């Protein structure tokens, strides 16, 4: 039964009381912002079950001081020399992270920072990122996931290691999720082919994402019933 959607609308086949959002890169931060909007009551009629966030994290990533938070609070706005990698590893080595490549630790959304007791109803999250990620804080997803788990909220983190990056966008014959007859897999043998390690065309994510969504929707339905 469709909830909260007129039958003749483009949402007529959707249950708005049980939805999930997906975003890649800056879109991952958008998902975090939608969690914030939902928490403060700006998405009336929507029941947010979860979010799939790839190559990104909190909407508070990549801020400049004085808005930069936690580990990023002393980040550098100098773009002539980028410090790329995992921001907390950069800081632990005594170096200053670049603001455009820094995501805060101990932070998902502002509402939950101020109301940690509400993490028990935080939408479930599925996070995925390649390591290293040359176009984001390589720990953007990990920082978000760690804070979710620290507050006993449900979160999954999937990391694509660097040795698989070159082939993962076109298929890898050694990957059981790639069909044996996949004609694109032959490109992995070409040393001139590579993948942009910020993209997330990773076939091994399909089944985990599907199972995550089924479980998140079921959990949200049960929570609403209670």
Coordinates of N, CA and C in Angstrom, one line a residue:
X1 N 0.9 -1.2 0.0 CA 0.0 0.0 0.0 C 0.9 1.2 0.0
X2 N 0.6 2.1 -1.0 CA 1.4 3.4 -1.0 C 1.0 4.3 0.0
X3 N 1.9 5.0 0.7 CA 1.6 5.9 1.7 C 2.0 7.3 1.3
X4 N 1.2 8.3 1.6 CA 1.5 9.7 1.4 C 1.9 10.1 0.0
X5 N 1.4 9.4 -1.0 CA 1.7 9.8 -2.4 C 0.4 9.7 -3.2
X6 N 0.0 10.8 -3.9 CA -1.2 10.7 -4.8 C -1.0 9.7 -5.8
X7 N -2.0 8.9 -6.2 CA -1.9 7.8 -7.1 C -1.4 8.3 -8.5
X8 N -1.7 9.5 -8.9 CA -1.3 10.0 -10.2 C 0.0 10.7 -10.2
X9 N 0.7 10.7 -9.1 CA 2.0 11.4 -9.0 C 3.1 10.5 -9.4
X10 N 4.3 11.1 -9.7 CA 5.5 10.2 -10.1 C 5.9 9.3 -8.9
X11 N 5.4 9.7 -7.7 CA 5.7 8.9 -6.5 C 4.6 7.9 -6.2
X12 N 3.7 7.7 -7.1 CA 2.5 6.9 -6.9 C 2.8 5.4 -6.5
X13 N 4.0 4.9 -6.9 CA 4.3 3.5 -6.7 C 5.3 3.4 -5.5
X14 N 5.6 4.5 -4.8 CA 6.5 4.4 -3.7 C 5.9 4.6 -2.4
X15 N 6.4 3.9 -1.4 CA 6.0 4.0 0.0 C 6.9 5.1 0.6
X16 N 6.4 6.3 0.7 CA 7.2 7.4 1.2 C 7.5 7.2 2.7
X17 N 6.8 6.3 3.4 CA 7.1 6.1 4.8 C 8.3 5.1 5.0
X18 N 8.9 4.7 3.9 CA 10.0 3.7 4.0 C 10.9 3.9 2.8
X19 N 11.8 4.9 2.9 CA 12.7 5.2 1.8 C 14.1 5.1 2.2
X20 N 15.0 5.0 1.2 CA 16.4 5.1 1.4 C 17.0 6.0 0.4
X21 N 18.1 6.7 0.7 CA 18.8 7.6 -0.2 C 20.1 7.1 -0.6
X22 N 20.6 7.5 -1.8 CA 21.9 7.0 -2.3 C 22.7 8.3 -2.8
X23 N 23.9 8.3 -2.5 CA 24.8 9.4 -3.1 C 26.2 9.0 -3.2
X24 N 26.9 9.5 -4.3 CA 28.3 9.2 -4.5 C 29.0 10.5 -4.4
X25 N 30.2 10.5 -3.8 CA 31.1 11.7 -3.6 C 30.3 12.8 -2.9
X26 N 30.1 13.9 -3.6 CA 29.4 15.0 -2.9 C 28.0 14.5 -2.6
X27 N 27.4 13.6 -3.4 CA 26.1 13.0 -3.1 C 26.0 12.3 -1.8
X28 N 27.2 11.7 -1.4 CA 27.2 11.0 -0.1 C 27.0 12.1 1.0
X29 N 27.6 13.2 0.9 CA 27.4 14.3 1.9 C 25.9 14.8 1.8
X30 N 25.3 14.7 0.6 CA 23.9 15.0 0.5 C 23.0 14.1 1.3
X31 N 23.3 12.8 1.2 CA 22.6 11.8 2.0 C 22.7 12.2 3.5
X32 N 23.9 12.5 4.0 CA 24.0 12.9 5.4 C 23.2 14.2 5.7
X33 N 23.1 15.1 4.8 CA 22.3 16.3 5.0 C 20.8 15.9 5.0
X34 N 20.4 15.0 4.2 CA 19.0 14.5 4.3 C 18.7 13.9 5.6
X35 N 19.7 13.1 6.2 CA 19.5 12.6 7.5 C 19.3 13.7 8.5
X36 N 20.1 14.8 8.4 CA 19.9 15.9 9.3 C 18.6 16.6 9.1
X37 N 18.2 16.8 7.8 CA 16.9 17.4 7.6 C 15.7 16.6 8.1
X38 N 15.8 15.3 8.0 CA 14.8 14.4 8.6 C 14.7 14.5 10.1
X39 N 15.9 14.5 10.7 CA 16.0 14.5 12.2 C 15.4 15.8 12.7
X40 N 15.5 16.9 12.0 CA 14.9 18.2 12.5 C 13.5 18.5 12.0
X41 N 12.9 17.5 11.4 CA 11.5 17.6 10.9 C 11.3 18.3 9.6
X42 N 12.3 18.4 8.8 CA 12.1 19.1 7.5 C 11.7 18.1 6.3
X43 N 11.5 16.9 6.6 CA 11.0 15.9 5.6 C 9.7 15.3 6.1
X44 N 8.7 16.1 6.3 CA 7.4 15.5 6.8 C 6.9 14.5 5.8
X45 N 6.4 13.4 6.4 CA 5.8 12.4 5.6 C 6.7 11.3 5.1
X46 N 8.0 11.5 5.3 CA 9.0 10.6 4.8 C 9.6 9.8 6.0
X47 N 9.6 8.5 5.9 CA 10.2 7.6 6.8 C 11.6 7.1 6.3
X48 N 12.7 7.6 6.8 CA 14.0 7.3 6.2 C 14.6 6.1 6.8
X49 N 14.7 5.0 6.1 CA 15.1 3.7 6.6 C 16.7 3.7 6.6
X50 N 17.3 4.3 5.6 CA 18.7 4.2 5.5 C 19.3 5.0 4.3
X51 N 20.6 4.8 4.2 CA 21.3 5.6 3.1 C 22.5 4.8 2.7
X52 N 22.8 4.9 1.4 CA 24.0 4.3 0.7 C 24.9 5.4 0.4
X53 N 26.1 5.5 1.0 CA 27.0 6.6 0.8 C 28.3 6.1 0.3
X54 N 28.7 6.4 -0.9 CA 29.9 5.9 -1.5 C 30.9 7.1 -1.8
X55 N 32.1 6.9 -1.4 CA 33.2 7.8 -1.6 C 32.9 9.2 -0.9
X56 N 32.3 9.1 0.3 CA 32.0 10.3 1.0 C 31.6 10.0 2.4
X57 N 31.2 11.0 3.1 CA 30.8 10.9 4.5 C 29.9 12.0 5.0
X58 N 30.2 12.6 6.1 CA 29.3 13.6 6.7 C 29.2 14.8 5.9
X59 N 28.1 15.5 6.0 CA 27.9 16.8 5.2 C 28.8 17.9 5.8
X60 N 29.4 17.6 6.9 CA 30.4 18.6 7.5 C 31.8 18.3 7.0
X61 N 32.0 17.5 6.0 CA 33.3 17.3 5.4 C 33.7 18.6 4.6
X62 N 35.0 18.8 4.5 CA 35.5 19.8 3.6 C 35.2 21.2 3.9
X63 N 34.9 21.5 5.1 CA 34.7 22.9 5.6 C 36.0 23.6 5.9
X64 N 36.0 24.9 5.7 CA 37.2 25.7 6.1 C 37.0 26.2 7.6
X65 N 38.0 26.5 8.3 CA 37.9 27.1 9.6 C 37.2 28.4 9.4
X66 N 36.3 28.8 10.3 CA 36.1 28.2 11.7 C 35.0 27.2 11.6
X67 N 34.5 26.8 10.5 CA 33.4 25.8 10.4 C 33.9 24.4 10.4
X68 N 35.2 24.2 10.1 CA 35.8 22.9 10.2 C 35.7 22.3 11.6
X69 N 35.4 21.0 11.7 CA 35.2 20.4 13.0 C 36.2 19.3 13.3
X70 N 36.4 19.1 14.6 CA 37.1 18.0 15.1 C 38.6 17.9 14.6
X71 N 38.9 16.9 13.9 CA 40.3 16.7 13.4 C 40.6 17.7 12.3
X72 N 39.6 18.2 11.7 CA 39.8 19.2 10.6 C 39.8 20.7 11.1
X73 N 39.7 20.9 12.4 CA 39.5 22.3 12.9 C 40.7 23.1 12.6
X74 N 41.9 22.5 12.4 CA 43.1 23.3 12.1 C 43.6 23.0 10.7
X75 N 42.7 22.7 9.8 CA 43.1 22.3 8.4 C 43.6 23.5 7.6
X76 N 44.3 23.3 6.6 CA 44.9 24.3 5.7 C 44.0 24.6 4.5
X77 N 43.8 25.9 4.3 CA 43.0 26.3 3.1 C 43.9 26.5 1.9
X78 N 45.2 26.3 2.0 CA 46.2 26.4 1.0 C 46.0 25.3 -0.1
X79 N 45.6 25.6 -1.3 CA 45.3 24.6 -2.3 C 46.5 24.5 -3.2
X80 N 47.6 25.1 -2.9 CA 48.8 25.0 -3.8 C 49.5 23.7 -3.5
X81 N 49.2 23.1 -2.3 CA 49.9 21.9 -2.0 C 48.9 21.0 -1.2
X82 N 48.3 20.1 -1.9 CA 47.2 19.2 -1.3 C 47.9 18.1 -0.4
X83 N 47.3 17.9 0.7 CA 47.7 16.7 1.6 C 46.6 15.7 1.4
X84 N 46.8 14.7 0.6 CA 45.8 13.7 0.3 C 46.1 12.5 1.1
X85 N 45.0 11.7 1.3 CA 45.1 10.5 2.1 C 44.1 10.5 3.2
X86 N 44.3 9.7 4.3 CA 43.4 9.7 5.4 C 43.8 10.8 6.4
X87 N 42.8 11.7 6.7 CA 43.1 12.9 7.4 C 43.7 12.6 8.8
X88 N 43.1 11.6 9.5 CA 43.7 11.3 10.9 C 45.1 10.7 10.8
X89 N 45.4 10.0 9.8 CA 46.8 9.6 9.6 C 47.7 10.7 9.3
X90 N 47.3 11.7 8.6 CA 48.1 12.9 8.3 C 48.3 13.6 9.6
X91 N 47.3 13.8 10.4 CA 47.4 14.5 11.6 C 48.3 13.8 12.6
X92 N 48.2 12.4 12.6 CA 49.0 11.7 13.5 C 50.5 11.7 13.2
X93 N 50.8 12.1 11.9 CA 52.2 12.2 11.5 C 52.7 13.6 11.7
X94 N 51.9 14.5 12.4 CA 52.3 15.8 12.7 C 52.1 16.8 11.6
X95 N 51.3 16.4 10.6 CA 51.1 17.3 9.4 C 49.7 17.9 9.5
X96 N 49.5 19.0 8.7 CA 48.3 19.7 8.6 C 47.5 19.2 7.4
X97 N 46.2 18.7 7.7 CA 45.4 18.2 6.5 C 44.9 19.4 5.7
X98 N 44.7 19.2 4.4 CA 44.1 20.2 3.6 C 42.5 20.2 3.8
X99 N 41.9 21.3 3.9 CA 40.5 21.4 4.2 C 39.7 20.7 3.2
X100 N 40.1 20.8 1.9 CA 39.3 20.2 0.8 C 39.4 18.7 0.8
X101 N 40.2 18.1 1.7 CA 40.4 16.7 1.8 C 40.3 16.2 3.2
X102 N 39.4 16.9 4.0 CA 39.3 16.5 5.4 C 37.9 16.3 5.9
X103 N 37.6 15.2 6.5 CA 36.3 14.9 7.0 C 36.4 14.7 8.5
X104 N 35.5 15.3 9.3 CA 35.6 15.2 10.8 C 35.5 13.8 11.3
X105 N 36.2 13.6 12.4 CA 36.0 12.4 13.2 C 34.9 12.8 14.2
X106 N 34.3 11.8 14.8 CA 33.3 11.9 15.9 C 32.1 12.8 15.4
X107 N 31.7 12.7 14.2 CA 30.6 13.5 13.7 C 29.9 12.9 12.5
X108 N 28.6 12.8 12.6 CA 27.8 12.4 11.5 C 27.0 13.6 11.0
X109 N 26.0 13.9 11.9 CA 25.1 15.1 11.6 C 25.0 15.9 12.9
X110 N 24.8 17.2 12.7 CA 24.7 18.1 13.9 C 23.7 17.7 14.9
X111 N 22.5 17.2 14.4 CA 21.4 16.8 15.3 C 21.9 15.7 16.3
X112 N 22.6 14.7 15.7 CA 23.0 13.6 16.5 C 24.2 13.9 17.4
X113 N 24.9 14.9 17.0 CA 26.0 15.4 17.9 C 25.4 16.0 19.2
X114 N 24.3 16.7 19.0 CA 23.7 17.4 20.1 C 22.7 16.5 20.8
X115 N 22.2 15.4 20.2 CA 21.3 14.5 20.7 C 21.7 13.1 20.5
X116 N 22.8 12.6 21.1 CA 23.3 11.3 20.9 C 22.4 10.2 21.2
X117 N 21.4 10.5 22.1 CA 20.4 9.5 22.5 C 19.5 9.1 21.3
X118 N 19.5 9.9 20.2 CA 18.7 9.6 19.1 C 19.4 8.8 18.1
X119 N 20.6 8.4 18.3 CA 21.3 7.5 17.4 C 20.6 6.1 17.3
X120 N 19.8 5.8 18.3 CA 19.1 4.5 18.3 C 18.1 4.5 17.1
X121 N 17.7 5.7 16.6 CA 16.7 5.7 15.5 C 17.4 6.3 14.3
X122 N 18.7 6.5 14.3 CA 19.4 7.0 13.1 C 19.2 6.0 11.9
X123 N 18.9 6.5 10.7 CA 18.8 5.7 9.6 C 20.1 4.8 9.4
X124 N 19.9 3.6 9.0 CA 21.0 2.7 8.8 C 21.9 3.2 7.7
X125 N 23.2 2.9 7.7 CA 24.1 3.4 6.7 C 24.9 2.3 6.1
X126 N 25.1 2.4 4.8 CA 26.0 1.5 4.0 C 27.0 2.4 3.4
X127 N 28.3 2.3 3.8 CA 29.3 3.1 3.3 C 30.4 2.3 2.5
X128 N 30.9 2.9 1.4 CA 31.9 2.2 0.6 C 32.8 3.2 0.1
X129 N 34.1 2.9 0.0 CA 35.1 3.8 -0.5 C 36.4 3.0 -0.9
X130 N 37.1 3.5 -1.9 CA 38.4 2.9 -2.2 C 39.5 3.4 -1.4
X131 N 40.5 2.6 -1.2 CA 41.6 3.1 -0.3 C 42.9 2.8 -1.1
X132 N 43.6 3.8 -1.6 CA 43.4 5.2 -1.3 C 42.3 5.8 -2.2
X133 N 41.8 6.9 -1.8 CA 40.9 7.7 -2.6 C 41.5 9.1 -2.9
X134 N 42.0 9.3 -4.1 CA 42.7 10.5 -4.4 C 41.9 11.8 -4.6
X135 N 40.6 11.6 -4.5 CA 39.7 12.8 -4.7 C 38.8 13.0 -3.5
X136 N 39.1 12.5 -2.4 CA 38.4 12.7 -1.2 C 39.3 12.4 0.0
X137 N 38.8 12.7 1.2 CA 39.5 12.2 2.4 C 39.4 10.7 2.3
X138 N 40.5 10.0 2.3 CA 40.4 8.5 2.2 C 39.7 7.8 3.4
X139 N 39.5 8.6 4.4 CA 38.8 8.1 5.6 C 37.4 8.7 5.8
X140 N 36.9 9.3 4.7 CA 35.6 9.9 4.9 C 34.5 8.9 5.3
X141 N 34.5 7.8 4.6 CA 33.5 6.8 5.0 C 33.8 6.2 6.3
X142 N 35.1 5.9 6.6 CA 35.5 5.3 7.9 C 35.1 6.2 9.1
X143 N 35.4 7.5 9.0 CA 35.1 8.4 10.1 C 33.6 8.3 10.4
X144 N 32.8 8.3 9.4 CA 31.3 8.3 9.5 C 30.9 7.0 10.2
X145 N 31.4 5.9 9.6 CA 31.1 4.6 10.1 C 31.5 4.4 11.6
X146 N 32.7 4.8 11.9 CA 33.2 4.7 13.3 C 32.3 5.4 14.3
X147 N 31.8 6.6 13.9 CA 31.0 7.4 14.8 C 29.6 6.7 15.0
X148 N 29.1 6.1 13.9 CA 27.8 5.4 14.0 C 28.0 4.2 14.9
X149 N 29.1 3.4 14.8 CA 29.3 2.3 15.6 C 29.6 2.7 17.1
X150 N 30.3 3.8 17.2 CA 30.6 4.2 18.6 C 29.3 4.5 19.4
X151 N 28.2 4.9 18.6 CA 27.0 5.2 19.3 C 25.9 4.1 19.1
X152 N 26.5 2.9 18.8 CA 25.6 1.7 18.6 C 24.5 1.8 17.6
X153 N 24.8 2.6 16.5 CA 23.9 2.7 15.4 C 24.3 1.7 14.3
X154 N 23.4 1.3 13.5 CA 23.8 0.2 12.5 C 24.5 0.9 11.3
X155 N 25.6 0.3 11.0 CA 26.4 0.8 9.8 C 27.3 -0.3 9.3
X156 N 27.4 -0.3 8.0 CA 28.3 -1.2 7.3 C 29.4 -0.4 6.5
X157 N 30.6 -0.9 6.6 CA 31.7 -0.2 5.8 C 32.4 -1.2 4.9
X158 N 32.4 -0.9 3.6 CA 33.1 -1.8 2.6 C 34.2 -1.0 2.0
X159 N 35.4 -1.5 2.0 CA 36.6 -0.9 1.5 C 37.2 -1.6 0.3
X160 N 37.4 -0.9 -0.8 CA 38.1 -1.5 -1.9 C 39.6 -1.2 -1.8
X161 N 40.4 -2.2 -1.7 CA 41.8 -2.0 -1.6 C 42.5 -1.5 -2.9
X162 N 43.6 -0.8 -2.7 CA 44.3 -0.2 -3.8 C 44.7 -1.2 -4.9
X163 N 45.0 -2.5 -4.5 CA 45.5 -3.4 -5.5 C 44.4 -3.8 -6.5
X164 N 43.1 -3.5 -6.1 CA 42.0 -3.9 -7.0 C 41.5 -2.7 -7.8
X165 N 42.0 -1.5 -7.6 CA 41.5 -0.4 -8.2 C 41.6 -0.4 -9.7
X166 N 42.7 -0.8 -10.2 CA 43.0 -0.7 -11.7 C 41.9 -1.4 -12.5
X167 N 41.4 -2.5 -12.0 CA 40.5 -3.3 -12.8 C 39.0 -3.2 -12.4
X168 N 38.7 -2.7 -11.2 CA 37.4 -2.9 -10.7 C 36.3 -2.3 -11.5
X169 N 36.6 -1.2 -12.3 CA 35.5 -0.6 -13.1 C 35.2 -1.3 -14.4
X170 N 36.1 -2.2 -14.8 CA 35.8 -2.9 -16.0 C 35.7 -4.4 -15.8
X171 N 35.9 -4.9 -14.6 CA 35.7 -6.3 -14.4 C 37.0 -7.0 -14.1
X172 N 37.0 -8.0 -13.3 CA 38.2 -8.8 -12.9 C 37.9 -10.3 -13.0
X173 N 38.6 -11.0 -13.8 CA 38.2 -12.5 -13.9 C 38.4 -13.2 -12.6
X174 N 39.2 -12.7 -11.7 CA 39.4 -13.4 -10.4 C 38.3 -13.0 -9.4
X175 N 37.4 -12.1 -9.8 CA 36.3 -11.6 -8.9 C 35.1 -12.5 -9.1
X176 N 34.7 -13.3 -8.2 CA 33.5 -14.2 -8.4 C 32.2 -13.5 -8.8
X177 N 32.1 -12.2 -8.5 CA 30.9 -11.5 -8.9 C 30.9 -11.0 -10.3
X178 N 32.0 -11.2 -11.0 CA 32.1 -10.9 -12.5 C 31.8 -12.1 -13.3
X179 N 30.8 -12.2 -14.2 CA 30.5 -13.4 -15.0 C 31.8 -13.8 -15.8
X180 N 31.9 -15.1 -15.9 CA 33.1 -15.6 -16.6 C 33.1 -15.1 -18.1
X181 N 32.0 -14.9 -18.6 CA 31.9 -14.5 -20.1 C 31.9 -13.0 -20.2
X182 N 32.2 -12.2 -19.2 CA 32.3 -10.8 -19.3 C 33.4 -10.3 -20.2
X183 N 33.0 -9.8 -21.3 CA 34.0 -9.4 -22.4 C 34.9 -8.2 -21.9
X184 N 34.4 -7.5 -20.9 CA 35.2 -6.3 -20.5 C 36.4 -6.7 -19.6
X185 N 36.3 -8.0 -19.0 CA 37.4 -8.4 -18.1 C 38.7 -8.5 -18.8
X186 N 38.7 -8.6 -20.1 CA 40.0 -8.7 -20.8 C 40.8 -7.4 -20.7
X187 N 40.2 -6.3 -20.4 CA 40.9 -5.0 -20.3 C 41.8 -5.0 -19.1
X188 N 41.5 -5.8 -18.1 CA 42.3 -5.8 -16.9 C 43.8 -6.3 -17.2
X189 N 43.9 -7.0 -18.4 CA 45.3 -7.4 -18.7 C 46.0 -6.3 -19.5
X190 N 45.4 -5.2 -19.7 CA 46.0 -4.1 -20.4 C 46.6 -3.1 -19.4
X191 N 47.9 -3.0 -19.3 CA 48.5 -2.1 -18.3 C 48.1 -0.6 -18.5
X192 N 47.6 -0.3 -19.7 CA 47.3 1.1 -20.0 C 45.9 1.5 -19.5
X193 N 45.1 0.5 -19.1 CA 43.8 0.7 -18.6 C 43.8 0.9 -17.1
X194 N 43.1 1.8 -16.6 CA 43.0 2.0 -15.2 C 41.7 2.6 -14.8
X195 N 41.4 2.6 -13.5 CA 40.2 3.2 -13.0 C 40.5 4.4 -12.1
X196 N 39.6 5.4 -12.2 CA 39.6 6.5 -11.3 C 39.3 6.1 -9.9
X197 N 40.2 6.1 -9.0 CA 40.0 5.5 -7.7 C 38.9 6.2 -6.8
X198 N 38.2 7.1 -7.3 CA 37.1 7.7 -6.6 C 35.8 7.2 -7.1
X199 N 35.8 6.5 -8.2 CA 34.5 5.9 -8.7 C 34.2 4.6 -7.9
X200 N 33.0 4.2 -8.0 CA 32.6 3.0 -7.2 C 31.8 2.0 -8.0
X201 N 32.3 1.7 -9.3 CA 31.6 0.7 -10.1 C 32.2 -0.6 -9.7
X202 N 31.7 -1.1 -8.6 CA 32.3 -2.3 -7.9 C 31.3 -3.4 -7.9
X203 N 31.4 -4.4 -8.7 CA 30.3 -5.4 -8.8 C 30.1 -6.2 -7.5
X204 N 31.2 -6.3 -6.7 CA 31.0 -7.0 -5.5 C 30.1 -6.3 -4.5
X205 N 29.7 -5.1 -4.7 CA 28.8 -4.3 -3.8 C 27.3 -4.7 -4.1
X206 N 27.0 -5.2 -5.3 CA 25.6 -5.3 -5.6 C 24.8 -6.2 -4.6
X207 N 25.3 -7.4 -4.3 CA 24.5 -8.2 -3.4 C 24.5 -7.6 -2.0
X208 N 25.6 -7.1 -1.5 CA 25.6 -6.6 -0.1 C 24.6 -5.4 0.0
X209 N 24.6 -4.5 -1.1 CA 23.7 -3.4 -1.1 C 22.2 -3.8 -1.1
X210 N 21.9 -4.8 -1.9 CA 20.6 -5.3 -2.0 C 20.1 -5.9 -0.7
X211 N 21.0 -6.7 0.0 CA 20.6 -7.2 1.3 C 20.5 -6.2 2.3
X212 N 21.4 -5.2 2.3 CA 21.3 -4.0 3.2 C 19.9 -3.3 3.1
X213 N 19.5 -3.0 1.9 CA 18.3 -2.3 1.7 C 17.1 -3.1 2.2
X214 N 17.0 -4.4 1.9 CA 15.9 -5.3 2.4 C 15.9 -5.3 3.9
X215 N 17.0 -5.4 4.5 CA 17.1 -5.4 6.0 C 16.7 -4.0 6.6
X216 N 17.2 -3.0 5.9 CA 16.9 -1.6 6.4 C 15.4 -1.3 6.4
X217 N 14.8 -1.7 5.2 CA 13.3 -1.4 5.1 C 12.5 -2.3 6.1
X218 N 12.9 -3.5 6.3 CA 12.2 -4.3 7.3 C 12.4 -3.7 8.7
X219 N 13.6 -3.3 9.0 CA 13.8 -2.7 10.4 C 13.0 -1.5 10.5
X220 N 12.9 -0.6 9.5 CA 12.2 0.6 9.6 C 10.7 0.4 9.8
X221 N 10.2 -0.6 9.1 CA 8.8 -1.0 9.2 C 8.4 -1.5 10.6
X222 N 9.3 -2.3 11.2 CA 9.1 -2.8 12.5 C 9.1 -1.6 13.5
X223 N 10.1 -0.7 13.3 CA 10.2 0.4 14.2 C 9.0 1.3 14.2
X224 N 8.4 1.5 13.0 CA 7.2 2.3 12.9 C 6.0 1.6 13.6
X225 N 6.0 0.3 13.5 CA 4.9 -0.4 14.1 C 4.9 -0.3 15.6
X226 N 6.1 -0.2 16.2 CA 6.2 -0.1 17.6 C 6.0 1.4 18.1

